[in-house]
Coordinates of N, CA and C in Angstrom, one line a residue:
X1 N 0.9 -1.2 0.0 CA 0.0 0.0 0.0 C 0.9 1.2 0.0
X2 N 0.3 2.0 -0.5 CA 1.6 3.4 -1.0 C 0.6 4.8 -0.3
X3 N 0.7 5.4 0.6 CA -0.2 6.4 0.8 C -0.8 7.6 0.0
X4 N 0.7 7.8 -1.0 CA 0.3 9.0 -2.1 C 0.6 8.3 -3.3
X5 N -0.7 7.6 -3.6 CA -0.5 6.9 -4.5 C -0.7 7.0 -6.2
X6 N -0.9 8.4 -6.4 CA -1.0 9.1 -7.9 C 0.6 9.5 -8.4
X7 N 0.8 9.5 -9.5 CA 2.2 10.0 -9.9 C 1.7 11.1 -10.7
X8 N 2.7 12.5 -10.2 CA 3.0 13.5 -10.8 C 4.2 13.9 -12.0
X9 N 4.4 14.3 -12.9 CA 5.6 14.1 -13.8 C 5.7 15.4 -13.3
X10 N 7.1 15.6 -13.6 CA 8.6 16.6 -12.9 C 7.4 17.7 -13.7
X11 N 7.0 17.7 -14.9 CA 6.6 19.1 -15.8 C 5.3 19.1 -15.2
X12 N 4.9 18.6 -15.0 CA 2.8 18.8 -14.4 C 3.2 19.6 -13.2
X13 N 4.4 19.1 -12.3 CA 4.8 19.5 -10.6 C 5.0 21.1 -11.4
X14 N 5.8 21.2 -12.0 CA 6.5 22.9 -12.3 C 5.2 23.5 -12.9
X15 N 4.8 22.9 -14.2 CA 3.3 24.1 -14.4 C 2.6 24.4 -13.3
X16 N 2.2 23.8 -12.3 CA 1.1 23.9 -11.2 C 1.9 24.7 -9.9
X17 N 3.4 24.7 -9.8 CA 4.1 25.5 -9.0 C 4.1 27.0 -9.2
X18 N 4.3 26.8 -10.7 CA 4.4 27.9 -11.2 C 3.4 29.2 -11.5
X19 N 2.2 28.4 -11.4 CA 0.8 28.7 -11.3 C 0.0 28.8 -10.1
X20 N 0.5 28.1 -9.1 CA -0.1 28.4 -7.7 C 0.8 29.2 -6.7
X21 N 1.8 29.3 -6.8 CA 2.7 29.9 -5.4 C 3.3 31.0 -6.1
X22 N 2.9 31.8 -6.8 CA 2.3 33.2 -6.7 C 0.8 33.6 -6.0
X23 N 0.2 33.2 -6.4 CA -1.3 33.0 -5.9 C -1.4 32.9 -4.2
X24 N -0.5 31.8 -3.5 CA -0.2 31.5 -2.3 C 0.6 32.9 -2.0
X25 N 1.3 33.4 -2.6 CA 2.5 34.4 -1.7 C 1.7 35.8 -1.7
X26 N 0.8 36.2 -2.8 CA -0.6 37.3 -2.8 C -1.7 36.9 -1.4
X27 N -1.7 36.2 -1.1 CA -2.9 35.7 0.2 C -2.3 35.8 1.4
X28 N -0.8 35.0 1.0 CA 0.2 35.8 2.6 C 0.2 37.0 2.8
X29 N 0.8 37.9 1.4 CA 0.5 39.0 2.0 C -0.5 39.8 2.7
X30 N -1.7 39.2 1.9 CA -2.7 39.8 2.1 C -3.3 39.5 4.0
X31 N -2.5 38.3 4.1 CA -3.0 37.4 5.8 C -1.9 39.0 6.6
X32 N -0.8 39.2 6.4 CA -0.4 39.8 6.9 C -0.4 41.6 6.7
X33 N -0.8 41.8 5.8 CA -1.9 43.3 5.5 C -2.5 43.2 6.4
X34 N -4.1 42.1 6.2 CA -4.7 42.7 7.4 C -4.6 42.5 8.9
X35 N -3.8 42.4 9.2 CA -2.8 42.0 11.0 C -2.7 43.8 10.9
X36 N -2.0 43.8 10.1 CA -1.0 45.5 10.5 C -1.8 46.4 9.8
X37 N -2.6 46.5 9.3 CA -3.7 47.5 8.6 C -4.0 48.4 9.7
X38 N -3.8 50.0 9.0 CA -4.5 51.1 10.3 C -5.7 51.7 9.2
X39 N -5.5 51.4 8.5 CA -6.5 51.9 7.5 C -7.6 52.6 8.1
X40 N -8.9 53.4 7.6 CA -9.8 53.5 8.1 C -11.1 52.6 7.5
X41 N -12.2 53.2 8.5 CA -13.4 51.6 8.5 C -13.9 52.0 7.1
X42 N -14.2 52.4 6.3 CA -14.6 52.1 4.8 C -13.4 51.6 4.1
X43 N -12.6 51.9 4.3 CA -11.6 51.1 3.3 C -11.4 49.4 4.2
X44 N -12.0 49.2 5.1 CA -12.0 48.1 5.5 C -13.1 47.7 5.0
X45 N -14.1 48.1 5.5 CA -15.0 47.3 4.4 C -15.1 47.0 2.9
X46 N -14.9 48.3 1.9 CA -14.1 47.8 0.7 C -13.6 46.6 0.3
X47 N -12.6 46.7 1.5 CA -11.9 45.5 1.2 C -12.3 44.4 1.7
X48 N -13.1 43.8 2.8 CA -14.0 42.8 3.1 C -14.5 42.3 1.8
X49 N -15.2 43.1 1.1 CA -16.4 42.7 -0.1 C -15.4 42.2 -1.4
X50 N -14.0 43.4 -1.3 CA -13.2 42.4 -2.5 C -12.8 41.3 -2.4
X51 N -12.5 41.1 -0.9 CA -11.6 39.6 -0.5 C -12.9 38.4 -1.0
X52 N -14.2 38.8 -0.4 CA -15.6 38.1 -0.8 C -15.3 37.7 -2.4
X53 N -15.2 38.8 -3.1 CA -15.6 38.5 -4.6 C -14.5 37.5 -5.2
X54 N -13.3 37.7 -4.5 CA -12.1 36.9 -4.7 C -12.2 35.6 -4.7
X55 N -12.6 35.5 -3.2 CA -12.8 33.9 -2.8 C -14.6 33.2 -3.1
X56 N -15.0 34.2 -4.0 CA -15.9 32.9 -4.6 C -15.8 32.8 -6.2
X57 N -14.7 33.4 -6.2 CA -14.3 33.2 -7.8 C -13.4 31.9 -7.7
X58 N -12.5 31.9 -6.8 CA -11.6 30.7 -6.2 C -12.5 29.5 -6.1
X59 N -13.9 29.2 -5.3 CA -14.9 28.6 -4.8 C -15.8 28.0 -6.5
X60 N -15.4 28.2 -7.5 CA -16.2 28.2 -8.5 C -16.1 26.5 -8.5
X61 N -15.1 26.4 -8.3 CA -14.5 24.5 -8.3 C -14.1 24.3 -7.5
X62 N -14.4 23.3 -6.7 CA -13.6 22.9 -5.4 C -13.1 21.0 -5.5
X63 N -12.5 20.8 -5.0 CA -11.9 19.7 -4.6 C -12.8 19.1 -3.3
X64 N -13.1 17.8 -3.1 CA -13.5 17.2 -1.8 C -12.5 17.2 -1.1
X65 N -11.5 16.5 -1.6 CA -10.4 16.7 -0.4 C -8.9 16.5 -1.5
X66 N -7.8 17.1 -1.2 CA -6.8 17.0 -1.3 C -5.8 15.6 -1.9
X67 N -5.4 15.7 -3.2 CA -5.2 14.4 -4.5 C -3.8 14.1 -3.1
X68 N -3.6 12.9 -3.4 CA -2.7 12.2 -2.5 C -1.3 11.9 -4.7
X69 N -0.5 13.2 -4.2 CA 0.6 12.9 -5.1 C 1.8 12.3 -5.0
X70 N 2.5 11.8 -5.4 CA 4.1 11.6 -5.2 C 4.7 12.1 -6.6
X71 N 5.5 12.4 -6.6 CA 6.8 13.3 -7.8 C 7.0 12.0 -8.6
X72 N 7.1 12.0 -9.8 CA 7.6 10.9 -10.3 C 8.9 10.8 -10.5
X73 N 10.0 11.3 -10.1 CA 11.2 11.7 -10.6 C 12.1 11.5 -9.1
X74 N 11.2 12.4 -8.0 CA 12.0 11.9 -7.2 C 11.5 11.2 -5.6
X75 N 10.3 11.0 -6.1 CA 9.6 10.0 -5.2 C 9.2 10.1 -4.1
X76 N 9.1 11.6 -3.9 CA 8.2 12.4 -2.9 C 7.4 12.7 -2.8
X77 N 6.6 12.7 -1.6 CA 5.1 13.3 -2.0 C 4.6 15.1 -1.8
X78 N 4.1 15.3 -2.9 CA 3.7 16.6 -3.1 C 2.8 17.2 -1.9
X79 N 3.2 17.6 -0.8 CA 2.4 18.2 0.2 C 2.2 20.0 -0.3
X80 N 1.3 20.0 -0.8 CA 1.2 21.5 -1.0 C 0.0 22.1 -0.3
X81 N -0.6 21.8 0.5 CA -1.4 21.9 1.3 C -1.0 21.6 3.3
X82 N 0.4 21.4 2.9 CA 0.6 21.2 4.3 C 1.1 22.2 5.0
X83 N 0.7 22.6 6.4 CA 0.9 23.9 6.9 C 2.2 24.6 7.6
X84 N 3.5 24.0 7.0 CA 4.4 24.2 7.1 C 5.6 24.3 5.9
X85 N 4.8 23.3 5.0 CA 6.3 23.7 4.1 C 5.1 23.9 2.8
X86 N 3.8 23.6 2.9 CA 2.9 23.7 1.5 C 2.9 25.1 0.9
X87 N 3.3 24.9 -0.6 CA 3.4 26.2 -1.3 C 1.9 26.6 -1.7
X88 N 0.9 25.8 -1.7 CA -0.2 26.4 -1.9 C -1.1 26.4 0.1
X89 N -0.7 26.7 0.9 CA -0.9 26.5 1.5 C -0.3 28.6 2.3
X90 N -1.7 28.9 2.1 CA -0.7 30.9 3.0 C -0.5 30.6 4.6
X91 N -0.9 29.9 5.3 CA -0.8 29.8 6.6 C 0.9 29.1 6.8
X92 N 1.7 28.4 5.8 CA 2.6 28.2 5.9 C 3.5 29.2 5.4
X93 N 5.1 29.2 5.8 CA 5.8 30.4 6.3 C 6.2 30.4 4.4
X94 N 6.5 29.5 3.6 CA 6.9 28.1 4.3 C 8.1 27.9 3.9
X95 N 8.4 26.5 4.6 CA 10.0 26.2 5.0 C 10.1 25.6 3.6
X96 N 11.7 26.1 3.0 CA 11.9 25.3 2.1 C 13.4 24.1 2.7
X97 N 13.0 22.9 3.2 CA 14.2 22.5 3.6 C 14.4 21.5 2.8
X98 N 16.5 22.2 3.4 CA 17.3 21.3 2.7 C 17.7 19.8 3.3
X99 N 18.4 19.2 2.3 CA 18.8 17.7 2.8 C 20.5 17.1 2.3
X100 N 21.5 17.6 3.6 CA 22.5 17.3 3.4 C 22.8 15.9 2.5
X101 N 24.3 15.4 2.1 CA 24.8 14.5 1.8 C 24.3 13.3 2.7
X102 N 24.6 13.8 4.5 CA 24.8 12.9 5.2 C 23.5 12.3 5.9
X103 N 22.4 13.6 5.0 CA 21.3 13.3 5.6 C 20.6 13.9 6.2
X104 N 21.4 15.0 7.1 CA 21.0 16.0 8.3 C 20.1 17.2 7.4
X105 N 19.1 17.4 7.8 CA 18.1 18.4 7.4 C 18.5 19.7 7.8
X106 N 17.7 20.8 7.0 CA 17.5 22.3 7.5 C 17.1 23.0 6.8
X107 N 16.3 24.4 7.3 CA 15.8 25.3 6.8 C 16.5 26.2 7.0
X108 N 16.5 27.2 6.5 CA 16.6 29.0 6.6 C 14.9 29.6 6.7
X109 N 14.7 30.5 6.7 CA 13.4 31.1 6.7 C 12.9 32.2 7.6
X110 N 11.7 33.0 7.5 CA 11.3 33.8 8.4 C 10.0 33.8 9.0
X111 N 9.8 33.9 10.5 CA 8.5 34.1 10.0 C 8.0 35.5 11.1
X112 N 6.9 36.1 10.5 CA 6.1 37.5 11.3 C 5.3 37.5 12.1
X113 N 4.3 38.7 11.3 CA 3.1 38.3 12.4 C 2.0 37.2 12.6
X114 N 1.8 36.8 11.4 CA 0.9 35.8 11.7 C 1.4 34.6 12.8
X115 N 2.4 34.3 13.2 CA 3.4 33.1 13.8 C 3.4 34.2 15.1
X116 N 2.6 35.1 15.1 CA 3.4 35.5 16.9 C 2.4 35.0 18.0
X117 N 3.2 35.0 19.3 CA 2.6 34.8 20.5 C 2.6 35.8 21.1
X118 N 3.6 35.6 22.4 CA 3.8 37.2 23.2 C 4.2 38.0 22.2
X119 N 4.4 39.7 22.3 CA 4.3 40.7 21.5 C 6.2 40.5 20.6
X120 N 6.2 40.2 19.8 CA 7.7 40.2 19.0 C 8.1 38.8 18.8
X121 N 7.3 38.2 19.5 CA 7.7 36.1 19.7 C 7.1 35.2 18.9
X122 N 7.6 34.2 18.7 CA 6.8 33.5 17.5 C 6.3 32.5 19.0
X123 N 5.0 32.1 18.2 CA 3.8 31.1 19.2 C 5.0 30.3 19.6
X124 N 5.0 29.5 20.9 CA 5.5 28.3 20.8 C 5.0 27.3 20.4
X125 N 3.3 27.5 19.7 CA 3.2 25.8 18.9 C 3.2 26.2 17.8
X126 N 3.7 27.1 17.3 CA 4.2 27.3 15.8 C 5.5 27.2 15.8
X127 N 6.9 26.8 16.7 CA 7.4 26.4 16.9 C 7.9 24.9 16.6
X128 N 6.9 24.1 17.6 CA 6.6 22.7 17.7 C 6.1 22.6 16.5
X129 N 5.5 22.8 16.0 CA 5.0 22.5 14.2 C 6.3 22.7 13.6
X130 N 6.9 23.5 13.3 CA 8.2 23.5 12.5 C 9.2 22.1 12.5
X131 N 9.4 22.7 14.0 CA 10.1 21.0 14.5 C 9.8 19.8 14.2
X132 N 8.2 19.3 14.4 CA 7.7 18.2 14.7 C 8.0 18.0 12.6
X133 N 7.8 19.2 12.0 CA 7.9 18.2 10.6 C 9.5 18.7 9.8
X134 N 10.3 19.3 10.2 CA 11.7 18.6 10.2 C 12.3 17.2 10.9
X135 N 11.8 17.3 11.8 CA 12.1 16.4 12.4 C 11.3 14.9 11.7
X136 N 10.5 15.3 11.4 CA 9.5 14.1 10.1 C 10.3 14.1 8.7
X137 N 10.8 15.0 8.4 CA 11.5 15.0 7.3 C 13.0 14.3 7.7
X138 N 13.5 14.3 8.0 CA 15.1 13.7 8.8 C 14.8 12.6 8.7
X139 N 14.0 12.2 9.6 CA 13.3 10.6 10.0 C 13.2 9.6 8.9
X140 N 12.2 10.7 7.9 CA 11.2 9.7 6.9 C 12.6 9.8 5.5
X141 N 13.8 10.6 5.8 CA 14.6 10.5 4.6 C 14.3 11.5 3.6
X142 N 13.8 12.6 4.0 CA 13.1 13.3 3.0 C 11.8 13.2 2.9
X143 N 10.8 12.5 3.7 CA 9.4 12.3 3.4 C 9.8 11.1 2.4
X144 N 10.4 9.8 1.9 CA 10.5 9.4 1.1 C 10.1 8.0 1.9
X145 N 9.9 7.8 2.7 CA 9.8 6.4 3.8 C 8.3 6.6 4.8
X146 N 7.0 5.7 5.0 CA 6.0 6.1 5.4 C 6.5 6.5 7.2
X147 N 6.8 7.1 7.8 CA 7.3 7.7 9.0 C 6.1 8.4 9.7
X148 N 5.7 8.3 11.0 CA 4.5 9.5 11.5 C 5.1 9.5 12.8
X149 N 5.1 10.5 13.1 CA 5.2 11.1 14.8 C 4.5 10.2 16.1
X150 N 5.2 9.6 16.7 CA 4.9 9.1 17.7 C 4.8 10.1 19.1
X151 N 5.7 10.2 19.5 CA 6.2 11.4 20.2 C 7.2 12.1 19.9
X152 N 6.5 13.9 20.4 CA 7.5 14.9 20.3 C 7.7 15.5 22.0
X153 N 8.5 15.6 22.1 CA 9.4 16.4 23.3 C 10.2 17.9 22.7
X154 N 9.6 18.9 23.7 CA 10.3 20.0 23.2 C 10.8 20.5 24.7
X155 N 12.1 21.4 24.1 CA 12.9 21.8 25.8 C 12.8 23.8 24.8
X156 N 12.2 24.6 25.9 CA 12.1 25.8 25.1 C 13.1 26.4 26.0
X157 N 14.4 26.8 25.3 CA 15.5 27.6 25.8 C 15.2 29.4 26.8
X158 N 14.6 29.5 25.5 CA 14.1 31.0 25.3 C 13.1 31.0 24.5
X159 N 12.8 32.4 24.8 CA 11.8 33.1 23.6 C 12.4 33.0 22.2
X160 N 11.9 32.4 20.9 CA 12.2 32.7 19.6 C 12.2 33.8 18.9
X161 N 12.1 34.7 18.4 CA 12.0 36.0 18.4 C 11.5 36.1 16.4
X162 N 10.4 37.1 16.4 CA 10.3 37.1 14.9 C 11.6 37.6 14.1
X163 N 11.2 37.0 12.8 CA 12.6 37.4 12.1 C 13.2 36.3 11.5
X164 N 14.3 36.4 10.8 CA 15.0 35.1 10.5 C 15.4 33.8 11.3
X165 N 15.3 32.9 11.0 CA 15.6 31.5 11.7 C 15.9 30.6 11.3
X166 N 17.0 29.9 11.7 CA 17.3 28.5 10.9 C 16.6 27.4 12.1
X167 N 16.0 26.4 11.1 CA 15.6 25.0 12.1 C 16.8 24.1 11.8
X168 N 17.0 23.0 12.2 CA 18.5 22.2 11.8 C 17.6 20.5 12.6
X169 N 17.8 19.4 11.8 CA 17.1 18.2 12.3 C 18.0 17.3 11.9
X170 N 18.3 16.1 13.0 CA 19.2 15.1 12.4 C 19.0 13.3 13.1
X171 N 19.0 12.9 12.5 CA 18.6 11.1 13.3 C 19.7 10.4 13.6
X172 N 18.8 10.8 15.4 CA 20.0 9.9 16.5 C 20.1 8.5 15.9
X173 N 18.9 7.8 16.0 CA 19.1 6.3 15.8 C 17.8 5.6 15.6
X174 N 17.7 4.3 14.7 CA 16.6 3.5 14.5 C 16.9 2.3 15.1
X175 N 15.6 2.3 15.7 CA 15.5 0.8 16.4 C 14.1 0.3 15.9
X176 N 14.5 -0.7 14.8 CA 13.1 -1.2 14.8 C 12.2 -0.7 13.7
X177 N 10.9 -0.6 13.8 CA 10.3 0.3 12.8 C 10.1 1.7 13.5
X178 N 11.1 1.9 14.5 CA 10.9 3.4 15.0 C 12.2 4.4 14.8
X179 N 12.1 5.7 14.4 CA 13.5 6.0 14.2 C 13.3 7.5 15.2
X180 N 14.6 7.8 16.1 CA 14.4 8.9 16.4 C 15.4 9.9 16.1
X181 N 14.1 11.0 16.6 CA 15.7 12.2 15.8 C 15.5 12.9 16.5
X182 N 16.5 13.6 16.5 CA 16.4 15.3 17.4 C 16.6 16.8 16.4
X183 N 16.9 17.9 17.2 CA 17.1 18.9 16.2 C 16.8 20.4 17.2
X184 N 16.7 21.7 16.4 CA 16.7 22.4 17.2 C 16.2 23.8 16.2
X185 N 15.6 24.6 17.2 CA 15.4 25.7 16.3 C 16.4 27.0 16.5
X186 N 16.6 27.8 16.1 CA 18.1 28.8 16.1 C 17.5 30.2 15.6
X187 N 17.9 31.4 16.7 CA 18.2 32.8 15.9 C 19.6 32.8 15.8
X188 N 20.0 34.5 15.5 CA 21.2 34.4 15.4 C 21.9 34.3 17.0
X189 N 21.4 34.4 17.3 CA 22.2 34.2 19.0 C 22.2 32.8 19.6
X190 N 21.9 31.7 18.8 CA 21.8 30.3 19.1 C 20.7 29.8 19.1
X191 N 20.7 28.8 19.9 CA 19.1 28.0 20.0 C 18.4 28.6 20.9
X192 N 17.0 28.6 20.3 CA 15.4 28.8 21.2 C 15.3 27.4 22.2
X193 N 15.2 26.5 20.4 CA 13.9 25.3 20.9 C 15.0 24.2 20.7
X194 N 14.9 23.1 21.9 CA 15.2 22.2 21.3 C 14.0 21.0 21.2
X195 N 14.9 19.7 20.1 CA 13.4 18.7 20.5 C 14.1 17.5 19.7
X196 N 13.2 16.3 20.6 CA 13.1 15.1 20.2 C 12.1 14.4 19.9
X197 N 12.2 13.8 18.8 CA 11.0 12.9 18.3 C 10.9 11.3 18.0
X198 N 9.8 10.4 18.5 CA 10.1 9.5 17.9 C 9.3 9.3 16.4
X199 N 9.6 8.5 15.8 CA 8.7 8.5 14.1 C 8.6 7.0 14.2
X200 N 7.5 6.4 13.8 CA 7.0 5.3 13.7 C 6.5 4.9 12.3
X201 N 7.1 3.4 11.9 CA 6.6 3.1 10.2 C 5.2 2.5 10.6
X202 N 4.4 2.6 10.1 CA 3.0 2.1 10.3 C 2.4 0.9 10.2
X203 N 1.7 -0.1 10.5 CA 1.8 -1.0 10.1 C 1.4 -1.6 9.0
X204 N 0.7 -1.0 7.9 CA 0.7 -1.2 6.5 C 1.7 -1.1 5.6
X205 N 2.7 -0.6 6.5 CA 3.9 -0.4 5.6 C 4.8 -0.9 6.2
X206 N 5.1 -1.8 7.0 CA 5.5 -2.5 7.8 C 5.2 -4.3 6.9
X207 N 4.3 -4.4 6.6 CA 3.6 -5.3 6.2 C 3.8 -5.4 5.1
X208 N 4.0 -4.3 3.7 CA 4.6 -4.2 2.4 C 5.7 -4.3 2.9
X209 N 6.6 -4.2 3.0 CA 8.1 -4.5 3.3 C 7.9 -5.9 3.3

């Protein structure tokens, strides 16, 4: 059994990239306009009614739920809807992470206001989200191996602060069909967050093997 079991070719992935995450990065903005908007109340309303006219032009077609893809090229599954690294997804920042030689994951990235908690701080469960799916990404090999979160453990150093941030993820050790990893989040003054995870192969995939 294969979870994302439709194949995408390398060119269908880039037309639809290239066609949606502009689209996605106009709605960020826009999530983050109206956070910091001083505007006055008719131009709020204005804009209430355009956002309306927008999103039922978007609504003309809808999807029941979300096509389960994998890349055909490099055998990943196309999360573009996921709320961390999905490019069609505006509630993600989102992370574009890399994947060393040796394996060891990481992002670069920023994130503002939408991601705050106390006044200048990113949430700490927007945080733990970041984490919990690097640390899914390290685990699963790139997302390339069926892997899901068993447990996460986080140690919060400090306050994270908005702004730029590197996350960094790497796997202590597999035992079994469980693999764990640790990792950490970072400004430039060192680490915030730290955290450990365990990731679990499921038992359908357990059973294909």
């Amino acid at each position: 059994m294969d979870f994302f079991f439709e194949s995408m070719s390398a060119e269908e992935h880039d037309r639809l990239r290239a066609l949606h995450e502009p689209l996605t990065q106009s709605v960020r903005r826009l999530i983050e306009a109206s956070i910091r908007t001083g505007v006055d109340d008719d131009t709020v309303v204005a804009a209430r009614r355009a956002i309306d006219a927008v999103s039922a032009m978007l609504e003309g077609r809808e999807r029941d739920q979300t096509p389960r893809m994998r890349h055909a090229d490099t055998g990943r599954p196309v999360v573009w809807a996921n709320p961390v690294v999905g490019i069609r997804n505006a509630m993600a920042p989102p992370l574009m992470i890399e994947q060393d030689a040796d394996g060891r994951c990481w992002s670069e990235f920023s994130l503002g206001a939408p991601y705050e908690g106390p006044p200048g701080w990113v949430h700490g469960g927007v945080c733990a989200l970041v984490l919990d799916q690097i640390l899914g990404e390290v685990a699963s090999d790139g997302l390339t191996k069926p892997l899901f979160t068993g447990t996460i453990t986080l140690k919060y150093l400090r306050g994270t602060p908005l702004g730029a941030l590197r996350a960094e993820a790497w796997v202590d050790r597999v035992d079994g069909f469980k693999t764990y990893a640790r990792g950490e989040l970072r400004d430039a003054e060192g680490v915030t967050v730290e955290a450990e995870g365990v990731f679990i192969m499921p038992a359908w995939a357990r059973e294909a093997g």
